[in-house]
Short mmCIF file of C-alpha atoms and ligand atoms in Angstrom, two decimals:
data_model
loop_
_atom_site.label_atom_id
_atom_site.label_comp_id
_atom_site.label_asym_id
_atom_site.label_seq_id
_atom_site.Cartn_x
_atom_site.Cartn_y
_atom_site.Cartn_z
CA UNK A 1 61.97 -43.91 33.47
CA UNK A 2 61.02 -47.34 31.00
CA UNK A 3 59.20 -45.68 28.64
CA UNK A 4 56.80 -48.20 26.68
CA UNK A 5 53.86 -46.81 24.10
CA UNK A 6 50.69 -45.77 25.57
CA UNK A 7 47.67 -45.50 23.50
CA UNK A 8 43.99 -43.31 23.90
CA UNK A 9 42.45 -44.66 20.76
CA UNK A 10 44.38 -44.20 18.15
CA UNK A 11 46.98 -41.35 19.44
CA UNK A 12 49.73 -42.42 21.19
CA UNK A 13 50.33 -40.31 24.63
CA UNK A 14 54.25 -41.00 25.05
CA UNK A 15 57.27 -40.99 22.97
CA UNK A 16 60.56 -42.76 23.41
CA UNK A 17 63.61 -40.26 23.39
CA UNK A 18 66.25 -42.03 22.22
CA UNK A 19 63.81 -43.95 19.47
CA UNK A 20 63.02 -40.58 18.54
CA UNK A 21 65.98 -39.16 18.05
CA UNK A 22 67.52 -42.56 15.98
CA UNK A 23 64.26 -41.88 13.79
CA UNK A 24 65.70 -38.42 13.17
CA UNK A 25 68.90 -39.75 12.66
CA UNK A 26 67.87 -42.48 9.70
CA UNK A 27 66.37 -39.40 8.05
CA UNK A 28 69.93 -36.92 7.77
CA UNK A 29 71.61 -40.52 7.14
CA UNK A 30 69.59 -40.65 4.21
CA UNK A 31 70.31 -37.04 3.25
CA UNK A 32 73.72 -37.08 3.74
CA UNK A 33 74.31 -40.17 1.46
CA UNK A 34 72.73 -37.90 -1.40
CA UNK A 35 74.54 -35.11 -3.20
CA UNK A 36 74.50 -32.28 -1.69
CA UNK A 37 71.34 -29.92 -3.16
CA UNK A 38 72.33 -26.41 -4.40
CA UNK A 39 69.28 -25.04 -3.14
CA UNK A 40 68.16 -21.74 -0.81
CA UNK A 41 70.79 -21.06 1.64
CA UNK A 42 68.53 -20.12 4.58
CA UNK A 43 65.16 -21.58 5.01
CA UNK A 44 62.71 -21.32 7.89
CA UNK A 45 59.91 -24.41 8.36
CA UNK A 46 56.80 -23.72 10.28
CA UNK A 47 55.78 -27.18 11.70
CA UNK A 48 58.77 -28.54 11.46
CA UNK A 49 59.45 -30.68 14.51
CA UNK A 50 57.49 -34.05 12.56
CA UNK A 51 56.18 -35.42 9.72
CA UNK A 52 56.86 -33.55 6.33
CA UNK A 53 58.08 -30.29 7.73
CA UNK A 54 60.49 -31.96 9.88
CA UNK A 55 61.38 -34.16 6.73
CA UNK A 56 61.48 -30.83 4.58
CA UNK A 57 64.04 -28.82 7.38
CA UNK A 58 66.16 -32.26 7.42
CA UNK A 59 66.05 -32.10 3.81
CA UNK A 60 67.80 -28.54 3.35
CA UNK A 61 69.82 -28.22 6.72
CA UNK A 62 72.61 -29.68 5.30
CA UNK A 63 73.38 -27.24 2.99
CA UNK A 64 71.86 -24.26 4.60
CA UNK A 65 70.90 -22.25 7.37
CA UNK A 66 67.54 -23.08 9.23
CA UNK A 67 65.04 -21.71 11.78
CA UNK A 68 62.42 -24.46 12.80
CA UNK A 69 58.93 -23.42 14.46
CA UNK A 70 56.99 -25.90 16.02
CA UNK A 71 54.53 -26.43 19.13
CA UNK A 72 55.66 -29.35 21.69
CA UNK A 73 55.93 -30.24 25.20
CA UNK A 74 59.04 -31.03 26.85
CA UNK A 75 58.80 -34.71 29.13
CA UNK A 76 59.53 -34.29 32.85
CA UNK A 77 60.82 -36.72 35.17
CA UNK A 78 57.74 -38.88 35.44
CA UNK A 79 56.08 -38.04 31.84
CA UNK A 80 57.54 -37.99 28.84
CA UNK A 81 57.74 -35.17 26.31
CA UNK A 82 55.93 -35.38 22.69
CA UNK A 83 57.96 -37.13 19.94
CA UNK A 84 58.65 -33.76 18.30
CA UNK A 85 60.22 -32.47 20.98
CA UNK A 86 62.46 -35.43 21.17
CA UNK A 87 62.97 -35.15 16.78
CA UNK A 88 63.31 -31.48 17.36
CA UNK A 89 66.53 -32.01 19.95
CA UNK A 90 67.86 -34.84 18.42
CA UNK A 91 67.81 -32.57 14.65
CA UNK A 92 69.77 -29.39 16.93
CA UNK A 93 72.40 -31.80 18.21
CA UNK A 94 72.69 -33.46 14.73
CA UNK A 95 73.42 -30.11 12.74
CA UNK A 96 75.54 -29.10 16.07
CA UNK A 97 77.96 -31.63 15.33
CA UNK A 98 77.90 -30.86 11.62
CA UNK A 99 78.43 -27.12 12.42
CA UNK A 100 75.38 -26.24 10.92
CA UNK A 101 72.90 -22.79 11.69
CA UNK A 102 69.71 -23.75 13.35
CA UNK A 103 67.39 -22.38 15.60
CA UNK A 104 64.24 -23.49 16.70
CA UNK A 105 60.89 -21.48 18.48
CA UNK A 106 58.70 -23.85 20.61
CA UNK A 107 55.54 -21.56 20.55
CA UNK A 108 52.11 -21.39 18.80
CA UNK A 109 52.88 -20.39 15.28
CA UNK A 110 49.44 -18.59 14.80
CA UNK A 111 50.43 -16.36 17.33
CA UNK A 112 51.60 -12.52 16.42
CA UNK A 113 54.16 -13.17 18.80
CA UNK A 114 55.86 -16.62 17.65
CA UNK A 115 55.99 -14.59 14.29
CA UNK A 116 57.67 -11.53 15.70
CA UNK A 117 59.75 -14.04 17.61
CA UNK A 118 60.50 -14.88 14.10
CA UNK A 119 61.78 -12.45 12.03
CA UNK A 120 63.77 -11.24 15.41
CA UNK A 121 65.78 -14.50 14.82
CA UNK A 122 66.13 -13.86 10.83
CA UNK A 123 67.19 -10.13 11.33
CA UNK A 124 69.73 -11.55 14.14
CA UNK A 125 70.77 -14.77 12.61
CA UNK A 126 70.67 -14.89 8.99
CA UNK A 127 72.98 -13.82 6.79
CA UNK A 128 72.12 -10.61 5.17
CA UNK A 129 68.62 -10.90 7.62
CA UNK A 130 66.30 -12.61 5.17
CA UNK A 131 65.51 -15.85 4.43
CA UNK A 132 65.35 -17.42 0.74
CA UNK A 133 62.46 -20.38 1.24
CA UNK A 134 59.40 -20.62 3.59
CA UNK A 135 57.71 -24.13 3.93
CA UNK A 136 54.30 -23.88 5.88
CA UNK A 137 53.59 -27.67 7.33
CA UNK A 138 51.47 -27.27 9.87
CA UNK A 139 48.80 -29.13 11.22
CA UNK A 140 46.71 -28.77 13.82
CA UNK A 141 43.20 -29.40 15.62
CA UNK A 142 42.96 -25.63 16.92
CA UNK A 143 43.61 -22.36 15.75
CA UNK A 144 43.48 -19.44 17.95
CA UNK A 145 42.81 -16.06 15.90
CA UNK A 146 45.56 -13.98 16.72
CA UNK A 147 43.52 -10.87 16.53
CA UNK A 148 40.09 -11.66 18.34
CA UNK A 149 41.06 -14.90 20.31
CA UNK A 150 38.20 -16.44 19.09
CA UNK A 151 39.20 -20.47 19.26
CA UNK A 152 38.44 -22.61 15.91
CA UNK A 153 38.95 -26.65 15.73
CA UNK A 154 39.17 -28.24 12.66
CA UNK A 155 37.15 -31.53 12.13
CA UNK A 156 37.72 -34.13 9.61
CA UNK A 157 34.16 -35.06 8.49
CA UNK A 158 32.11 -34.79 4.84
CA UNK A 159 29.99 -32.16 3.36
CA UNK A 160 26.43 -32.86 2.33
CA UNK A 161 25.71 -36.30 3.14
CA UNK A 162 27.17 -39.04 5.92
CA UNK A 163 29.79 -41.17 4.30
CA UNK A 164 29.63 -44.84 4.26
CA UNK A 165 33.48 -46.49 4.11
CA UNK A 166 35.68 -49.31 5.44
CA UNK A 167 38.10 -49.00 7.84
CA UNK A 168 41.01 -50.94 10.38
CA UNK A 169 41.35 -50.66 13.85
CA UNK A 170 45.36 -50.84 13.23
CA UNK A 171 46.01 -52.28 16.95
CA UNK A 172 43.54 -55.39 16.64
CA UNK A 173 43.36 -56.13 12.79
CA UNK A 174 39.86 -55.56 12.68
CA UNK A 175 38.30 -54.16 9.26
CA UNK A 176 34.66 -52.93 10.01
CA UNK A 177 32.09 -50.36 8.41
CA UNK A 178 32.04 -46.68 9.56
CA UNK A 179 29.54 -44.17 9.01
CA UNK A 180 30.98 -40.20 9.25
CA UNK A 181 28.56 -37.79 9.70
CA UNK A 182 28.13 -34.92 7.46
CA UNK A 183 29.67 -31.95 9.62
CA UNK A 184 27.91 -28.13 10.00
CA UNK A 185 28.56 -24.88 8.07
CA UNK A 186 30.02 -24.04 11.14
CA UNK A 187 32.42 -26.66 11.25
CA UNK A 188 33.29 -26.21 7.72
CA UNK A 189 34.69 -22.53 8.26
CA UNK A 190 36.08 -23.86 11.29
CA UNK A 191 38.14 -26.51 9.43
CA UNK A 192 39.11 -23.51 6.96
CA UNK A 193 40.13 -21.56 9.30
CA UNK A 194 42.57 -23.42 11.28
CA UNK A 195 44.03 -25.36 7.60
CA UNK A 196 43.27 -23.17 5.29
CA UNK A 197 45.66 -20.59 3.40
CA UNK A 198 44.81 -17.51 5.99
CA UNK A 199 48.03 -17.87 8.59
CA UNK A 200 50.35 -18.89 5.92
CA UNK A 201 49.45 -15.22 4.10
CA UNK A 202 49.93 -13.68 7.64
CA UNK A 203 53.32 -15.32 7.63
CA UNK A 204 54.27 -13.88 4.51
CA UNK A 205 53.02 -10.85 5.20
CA UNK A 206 54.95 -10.38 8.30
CA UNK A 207 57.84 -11.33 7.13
CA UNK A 208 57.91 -9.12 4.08
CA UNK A 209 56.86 -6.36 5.65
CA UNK A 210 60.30 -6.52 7.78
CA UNK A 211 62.09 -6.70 5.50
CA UNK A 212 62.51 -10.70 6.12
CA UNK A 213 62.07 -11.93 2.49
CA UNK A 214 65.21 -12.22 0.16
CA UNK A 215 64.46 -11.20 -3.79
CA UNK A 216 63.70 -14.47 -5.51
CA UNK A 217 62.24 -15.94 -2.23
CA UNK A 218 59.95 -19.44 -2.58
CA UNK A 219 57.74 -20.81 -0.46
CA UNK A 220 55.43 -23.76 -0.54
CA UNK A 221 52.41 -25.56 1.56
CA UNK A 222 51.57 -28.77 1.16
CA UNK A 223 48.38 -30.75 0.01
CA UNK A 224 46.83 -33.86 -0.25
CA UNK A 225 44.13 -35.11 -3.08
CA UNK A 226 44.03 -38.87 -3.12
CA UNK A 227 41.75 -41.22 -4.76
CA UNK A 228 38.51 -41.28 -5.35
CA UNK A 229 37.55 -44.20 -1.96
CA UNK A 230 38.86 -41.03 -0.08
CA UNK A 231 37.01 -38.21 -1.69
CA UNK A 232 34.36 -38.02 0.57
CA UNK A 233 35.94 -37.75 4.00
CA UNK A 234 39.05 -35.87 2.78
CA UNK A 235 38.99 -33.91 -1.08
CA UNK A 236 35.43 -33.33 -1.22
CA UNK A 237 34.80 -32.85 3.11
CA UNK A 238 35.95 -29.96 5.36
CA UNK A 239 39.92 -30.90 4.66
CA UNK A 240 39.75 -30.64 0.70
CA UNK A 241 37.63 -27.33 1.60
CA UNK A 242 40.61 -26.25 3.76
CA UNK A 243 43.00 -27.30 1.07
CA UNK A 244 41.31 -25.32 -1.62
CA UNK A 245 41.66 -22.08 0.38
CA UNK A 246 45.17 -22.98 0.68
CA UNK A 247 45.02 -22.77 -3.22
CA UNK A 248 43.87 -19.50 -3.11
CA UNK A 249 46.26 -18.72 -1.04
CA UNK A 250 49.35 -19.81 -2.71
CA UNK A 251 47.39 -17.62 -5.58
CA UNK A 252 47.60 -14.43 -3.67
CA UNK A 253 50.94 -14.79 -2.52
CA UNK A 254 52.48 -15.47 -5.44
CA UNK A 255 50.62 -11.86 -6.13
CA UNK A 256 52.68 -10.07 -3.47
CA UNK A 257 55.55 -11.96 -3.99
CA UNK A 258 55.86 -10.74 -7.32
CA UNK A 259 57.79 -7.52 -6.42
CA UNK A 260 60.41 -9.66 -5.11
CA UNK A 261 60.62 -12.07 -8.27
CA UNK A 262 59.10 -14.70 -5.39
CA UNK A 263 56.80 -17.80 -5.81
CA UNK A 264 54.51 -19.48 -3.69
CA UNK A 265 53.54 -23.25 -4.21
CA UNK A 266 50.66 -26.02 -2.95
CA UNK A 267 52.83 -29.26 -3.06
CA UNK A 268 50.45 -31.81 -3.02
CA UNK A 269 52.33 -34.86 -1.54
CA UNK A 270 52.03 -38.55 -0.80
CA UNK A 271 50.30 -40.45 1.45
CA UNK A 272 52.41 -40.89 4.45
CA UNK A 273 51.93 -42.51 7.94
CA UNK A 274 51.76 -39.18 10.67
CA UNK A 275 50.40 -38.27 13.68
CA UNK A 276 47.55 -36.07 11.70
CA UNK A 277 47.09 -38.54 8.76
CA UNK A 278 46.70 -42.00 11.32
CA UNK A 279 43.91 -39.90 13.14
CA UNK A 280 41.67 -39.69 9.46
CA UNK A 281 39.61 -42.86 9.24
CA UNK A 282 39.63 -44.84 6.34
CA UNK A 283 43.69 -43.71 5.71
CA UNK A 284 44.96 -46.32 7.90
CA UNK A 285 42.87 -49.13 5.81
CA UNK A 286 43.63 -47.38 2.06
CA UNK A 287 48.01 -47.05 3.32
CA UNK A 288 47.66 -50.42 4.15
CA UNK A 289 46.90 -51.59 0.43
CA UNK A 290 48.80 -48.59 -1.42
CA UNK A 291 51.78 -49.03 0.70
CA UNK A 292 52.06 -52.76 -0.28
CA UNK A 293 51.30 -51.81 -3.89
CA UNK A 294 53.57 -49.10 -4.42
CA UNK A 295 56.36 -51.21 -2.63
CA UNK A 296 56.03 -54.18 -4.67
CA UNK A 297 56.12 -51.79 -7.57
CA UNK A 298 59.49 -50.25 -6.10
CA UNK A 299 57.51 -47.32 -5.63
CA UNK A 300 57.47 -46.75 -1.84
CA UNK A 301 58.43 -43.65 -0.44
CA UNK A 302 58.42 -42.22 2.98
CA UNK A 303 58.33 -38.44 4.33
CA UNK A 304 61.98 -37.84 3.99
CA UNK A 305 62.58 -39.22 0.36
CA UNK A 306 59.33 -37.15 -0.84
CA UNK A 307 60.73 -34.29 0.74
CA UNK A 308 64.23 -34.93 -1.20
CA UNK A 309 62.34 -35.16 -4.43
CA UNK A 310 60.33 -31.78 -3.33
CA UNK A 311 64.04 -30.11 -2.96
CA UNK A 312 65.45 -31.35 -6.53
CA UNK A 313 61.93 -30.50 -8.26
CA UNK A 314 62.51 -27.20 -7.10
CA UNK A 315 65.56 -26.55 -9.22
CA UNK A 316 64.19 -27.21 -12.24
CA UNK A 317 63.40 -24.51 -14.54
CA UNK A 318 60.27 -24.02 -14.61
CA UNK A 319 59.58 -26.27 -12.00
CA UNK A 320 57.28 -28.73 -13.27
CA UNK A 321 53.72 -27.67 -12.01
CA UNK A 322 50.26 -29.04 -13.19
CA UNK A 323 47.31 -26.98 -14.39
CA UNK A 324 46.42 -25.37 -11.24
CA UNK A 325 50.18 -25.00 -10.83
CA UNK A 326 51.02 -27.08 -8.05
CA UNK A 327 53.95 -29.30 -7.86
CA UNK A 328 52.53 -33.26 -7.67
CA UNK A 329 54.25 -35.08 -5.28
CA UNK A 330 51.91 -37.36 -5.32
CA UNK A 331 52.29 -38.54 -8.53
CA UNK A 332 53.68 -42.72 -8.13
CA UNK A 333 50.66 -42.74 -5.64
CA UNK A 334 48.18 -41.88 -8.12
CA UNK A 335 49.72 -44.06 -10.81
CA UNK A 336 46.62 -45.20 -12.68
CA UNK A 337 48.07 -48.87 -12.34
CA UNK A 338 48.38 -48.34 -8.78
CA UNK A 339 45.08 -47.02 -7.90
CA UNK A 340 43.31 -49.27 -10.36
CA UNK A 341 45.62 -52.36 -7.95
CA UNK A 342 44.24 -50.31 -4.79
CA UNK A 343 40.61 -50.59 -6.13
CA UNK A 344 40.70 -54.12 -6.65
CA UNK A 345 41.76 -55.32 -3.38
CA UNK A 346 39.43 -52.70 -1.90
CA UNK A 347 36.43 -54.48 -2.95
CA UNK A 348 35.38 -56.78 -0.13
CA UNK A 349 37.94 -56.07 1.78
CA UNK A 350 37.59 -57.79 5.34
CA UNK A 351 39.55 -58.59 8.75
CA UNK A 352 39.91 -61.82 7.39
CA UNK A 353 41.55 -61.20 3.96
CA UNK A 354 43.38 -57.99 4.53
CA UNK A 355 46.54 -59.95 5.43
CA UNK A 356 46.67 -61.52 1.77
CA UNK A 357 45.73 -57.90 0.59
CA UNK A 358 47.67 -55.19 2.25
CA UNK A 359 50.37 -54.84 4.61
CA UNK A 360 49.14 -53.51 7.91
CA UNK A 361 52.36 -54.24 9.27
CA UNK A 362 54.07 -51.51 7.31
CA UNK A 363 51.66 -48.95 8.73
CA UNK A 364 52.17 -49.90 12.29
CA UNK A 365 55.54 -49.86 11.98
CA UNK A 366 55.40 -46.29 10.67
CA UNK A 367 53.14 -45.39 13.04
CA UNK A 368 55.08 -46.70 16.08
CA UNK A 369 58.39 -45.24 14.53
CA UNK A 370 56.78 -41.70 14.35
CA UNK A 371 56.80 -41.96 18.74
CA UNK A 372 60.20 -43.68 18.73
CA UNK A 373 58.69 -47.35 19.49
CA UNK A 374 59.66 -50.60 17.59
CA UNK A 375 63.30 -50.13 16.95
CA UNK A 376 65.83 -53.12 16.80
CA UNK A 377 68.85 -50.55 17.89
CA UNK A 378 66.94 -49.03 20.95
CA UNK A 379 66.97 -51.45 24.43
CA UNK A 380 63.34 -50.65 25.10
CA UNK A 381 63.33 -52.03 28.89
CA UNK A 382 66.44 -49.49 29.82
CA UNK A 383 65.63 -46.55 31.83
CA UNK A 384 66.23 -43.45 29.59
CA UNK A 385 66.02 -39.37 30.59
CA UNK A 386 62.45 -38.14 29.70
CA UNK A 387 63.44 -34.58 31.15
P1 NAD B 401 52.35 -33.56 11.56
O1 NAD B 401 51.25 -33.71 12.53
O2 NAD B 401 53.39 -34.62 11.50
O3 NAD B 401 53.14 -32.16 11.79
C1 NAD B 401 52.52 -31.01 12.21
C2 NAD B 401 53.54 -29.98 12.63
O4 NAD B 401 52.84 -28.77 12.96
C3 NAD B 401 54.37 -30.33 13.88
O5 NAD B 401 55.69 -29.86 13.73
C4 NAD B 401 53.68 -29.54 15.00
O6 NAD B 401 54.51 -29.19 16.10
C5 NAD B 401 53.30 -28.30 14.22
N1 NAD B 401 52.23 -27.52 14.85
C6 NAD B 401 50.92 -27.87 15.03
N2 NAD B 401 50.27 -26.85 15.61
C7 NAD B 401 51.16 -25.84 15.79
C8 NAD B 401 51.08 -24.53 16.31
N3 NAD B 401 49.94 -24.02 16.79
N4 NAD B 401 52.21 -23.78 16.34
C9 NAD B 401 53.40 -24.27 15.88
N5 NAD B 401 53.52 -25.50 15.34
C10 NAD B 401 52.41 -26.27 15.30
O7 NAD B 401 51.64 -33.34 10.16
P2 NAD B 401 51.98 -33.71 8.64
O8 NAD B 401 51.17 -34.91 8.28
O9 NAD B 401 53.43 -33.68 8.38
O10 NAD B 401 51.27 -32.49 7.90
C11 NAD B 401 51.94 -31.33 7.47
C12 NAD B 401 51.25 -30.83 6.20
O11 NAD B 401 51.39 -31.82 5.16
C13 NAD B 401 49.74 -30.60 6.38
O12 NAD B 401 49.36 -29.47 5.64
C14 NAD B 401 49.14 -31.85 5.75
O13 NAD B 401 47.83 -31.65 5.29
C15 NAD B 401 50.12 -32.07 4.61
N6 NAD B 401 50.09 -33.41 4.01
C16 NAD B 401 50.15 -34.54 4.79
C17 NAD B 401 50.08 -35.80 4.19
C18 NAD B 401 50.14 -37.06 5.00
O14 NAD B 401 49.84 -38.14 4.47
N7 NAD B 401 50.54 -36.99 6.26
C19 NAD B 401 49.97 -35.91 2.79
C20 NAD B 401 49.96 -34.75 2.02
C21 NAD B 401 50.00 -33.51 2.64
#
């Protein structure tokens, strides 16, 4: 079928194969041109099919084993798949060709099952049956407990008080006011429960208690602070709630990792155009500005050089943590020149002056690129294979 993007508000319901998979392919270009990291030697990603974990897996693969887990549909004749199901088969052919271990699971990751699935695949695959490095990227709207099938959703909303902001409507320009409303207690455990640190423990747990976990093992989360015009909505609402159970997460696992001479890690990364962050309002509006800031300041970095920085920070000894001992990823982004630039071209921000301010541009291109649209190299009105 022609395959052109279709949009319900501000998700984008198709994906372009071969876009996809020449996204996928900039990314190991990138890698390969770098020296190769002397890192873990077999590393399994949970979530790793887009965004950072498919930027972390792309960053290790090629110089190590890897098992990806991720949950995407496959396209059929008449409807195309979801991008990461595209990324996911355009990564497997990639390290094919390189002769490179990895496997994939296309199943719900809070499942018992998809973790059982798992370790099968460690035990079977990996040398030696363990695994050296576990990156937890997931995202998601919906957890199902694995235990009592009770459904959660996470929502993206403040605590206390309805928050007051700016934001774009990235398809039309348009910079209006939007009101958030404070969520429910309810909501908040929801959030908590579906982002927070409780599955990633249940990983661990799992796979240590097969046996799964090489002596020495790391693994690492990731986070997301940002400034102070985001607080509301994201540090200080039901996310940034989520995010500090993730905290106390890394906290406890770094407790039962201990026997092993293991470490777990928050990485609290960069701002970065994804399928989750595009759906927070206010992001789009804030990227716009910091993206044109930090690239005019030669600081502009996208998922897959973050995730190269993440893989050399980790071989430093000690890896450089701050006080709550997370590694800051997000460090050029909080620049105090660049958030004091962000703040200035904040204030009185409208439709009218945003073009002079920010560059939109930049985060519709990243946001088309994520579903394979708005490629020079791909002939867009060619049928292509959705199956
Ligand atoms: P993303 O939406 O691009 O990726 C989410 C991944 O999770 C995909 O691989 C998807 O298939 C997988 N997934 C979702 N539900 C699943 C399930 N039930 N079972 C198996 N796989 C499932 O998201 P992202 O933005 O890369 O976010 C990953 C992590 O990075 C999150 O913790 C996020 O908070 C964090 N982070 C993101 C940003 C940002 O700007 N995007 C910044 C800092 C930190």
């Amino acid at each position: 079928m022609i395959v052109k993007p279709r949009f319900r508000g501000f998700i984008c319901t198709t994906a372009h194969p071969a876009g996809c998979a020449a996204h996928v392919r900039d990314q190991i270009d990138y890698i390969r041109s770098l020296p190769k990291i002397d890192g873990p030697k077999r590393v399994l990603v949970v979530g790793s099919s887009t965004g950072y974990g498919l930027a972390s897996r792309i960053a290790y693969a090629f110089g190590s084993e890897t098992i990806g887990i991720f949950f995407e549909k496959p396209g059929t004749p008449t409807r195309t798949g979801t991008a990461g199901f595209y990324n996911n088969r355009a990564f497997e052919e990639a390290a094919r060709e390189a002769g490179l271990p990895a496997y994939s699971i296309n199943g719900d990751a809070f499942s018992h099952d998809v973790k059982r699935q798992a370790i099968e695949l460690i035990h079977r695959r990996f040398e030696g049956g363990q695994v050296d490095m576990v990156i937890y990227s997931l995202a998601s709207p919906r957890r199902k407990d694995p235990d009592s099938d009770a459904v959660y959703a996470s929502v993206i909303q403040p605590i206390g008080e309805e928050y007051h902001s700016r934001t774009v409507d990235f398809h039309t320009g348009e910079v209006r006011d939007v009101s958030i409303p404070a969520a429910a207690p309810e909501e908040i455990e929801s959030t908590v429960k579906v982002m927070g640190g409780e599955d990633w423990e249940l990983w661990i747990q799992a796979l240590k208690d097969a046996d799964a976990l090489a002596p020495g093992v790391q693994t690492l989360a990731y986070s997301y602070i940002g400034p102070s015009l985001t607080h509301a909505v994201y540090k200080d609402g039901t996310i940034g709630r989520a995010k500090e159970d993730l905290e106390r997460a890394a906290r406890a696992i770094e407790t039962a990792l201990s026997s092993l001479g293991g470490h777990a890690w928050v990485s609290v990364n960069k701002a970065v155009v994804t399928q989750s962050s595009s759906a927070i309002p206010v992001v789009p509006l804030y990227m716009a500005l910091l993206f044109d800031i930090m690239a005019q300041k030669g600081l502009q970095e996208d998922c897959i050089q973050q995730m190269r920085r993440m893989s050399e920070t980790l071989l430093e000894s000690p890896v450089p943590v701050d006080a709550e001992n997370r590694l800051r990823l997000d460090d050029w982004e909080m620049r105090p020149d660049v958030q004091a630039e962000v703040l200035r071209r904040w204030e009185g921000i409208t439709t009218e002056n945003l073009p002079e301010r920010g560059d939109l541009d930049a985060f519709r291109r990243g946001f088309f690129a994520l579903f394979g649209f708005g490629r020079e190299d791909i002939a867009y009105d060619a049928e292509v294979e959705t199956e």
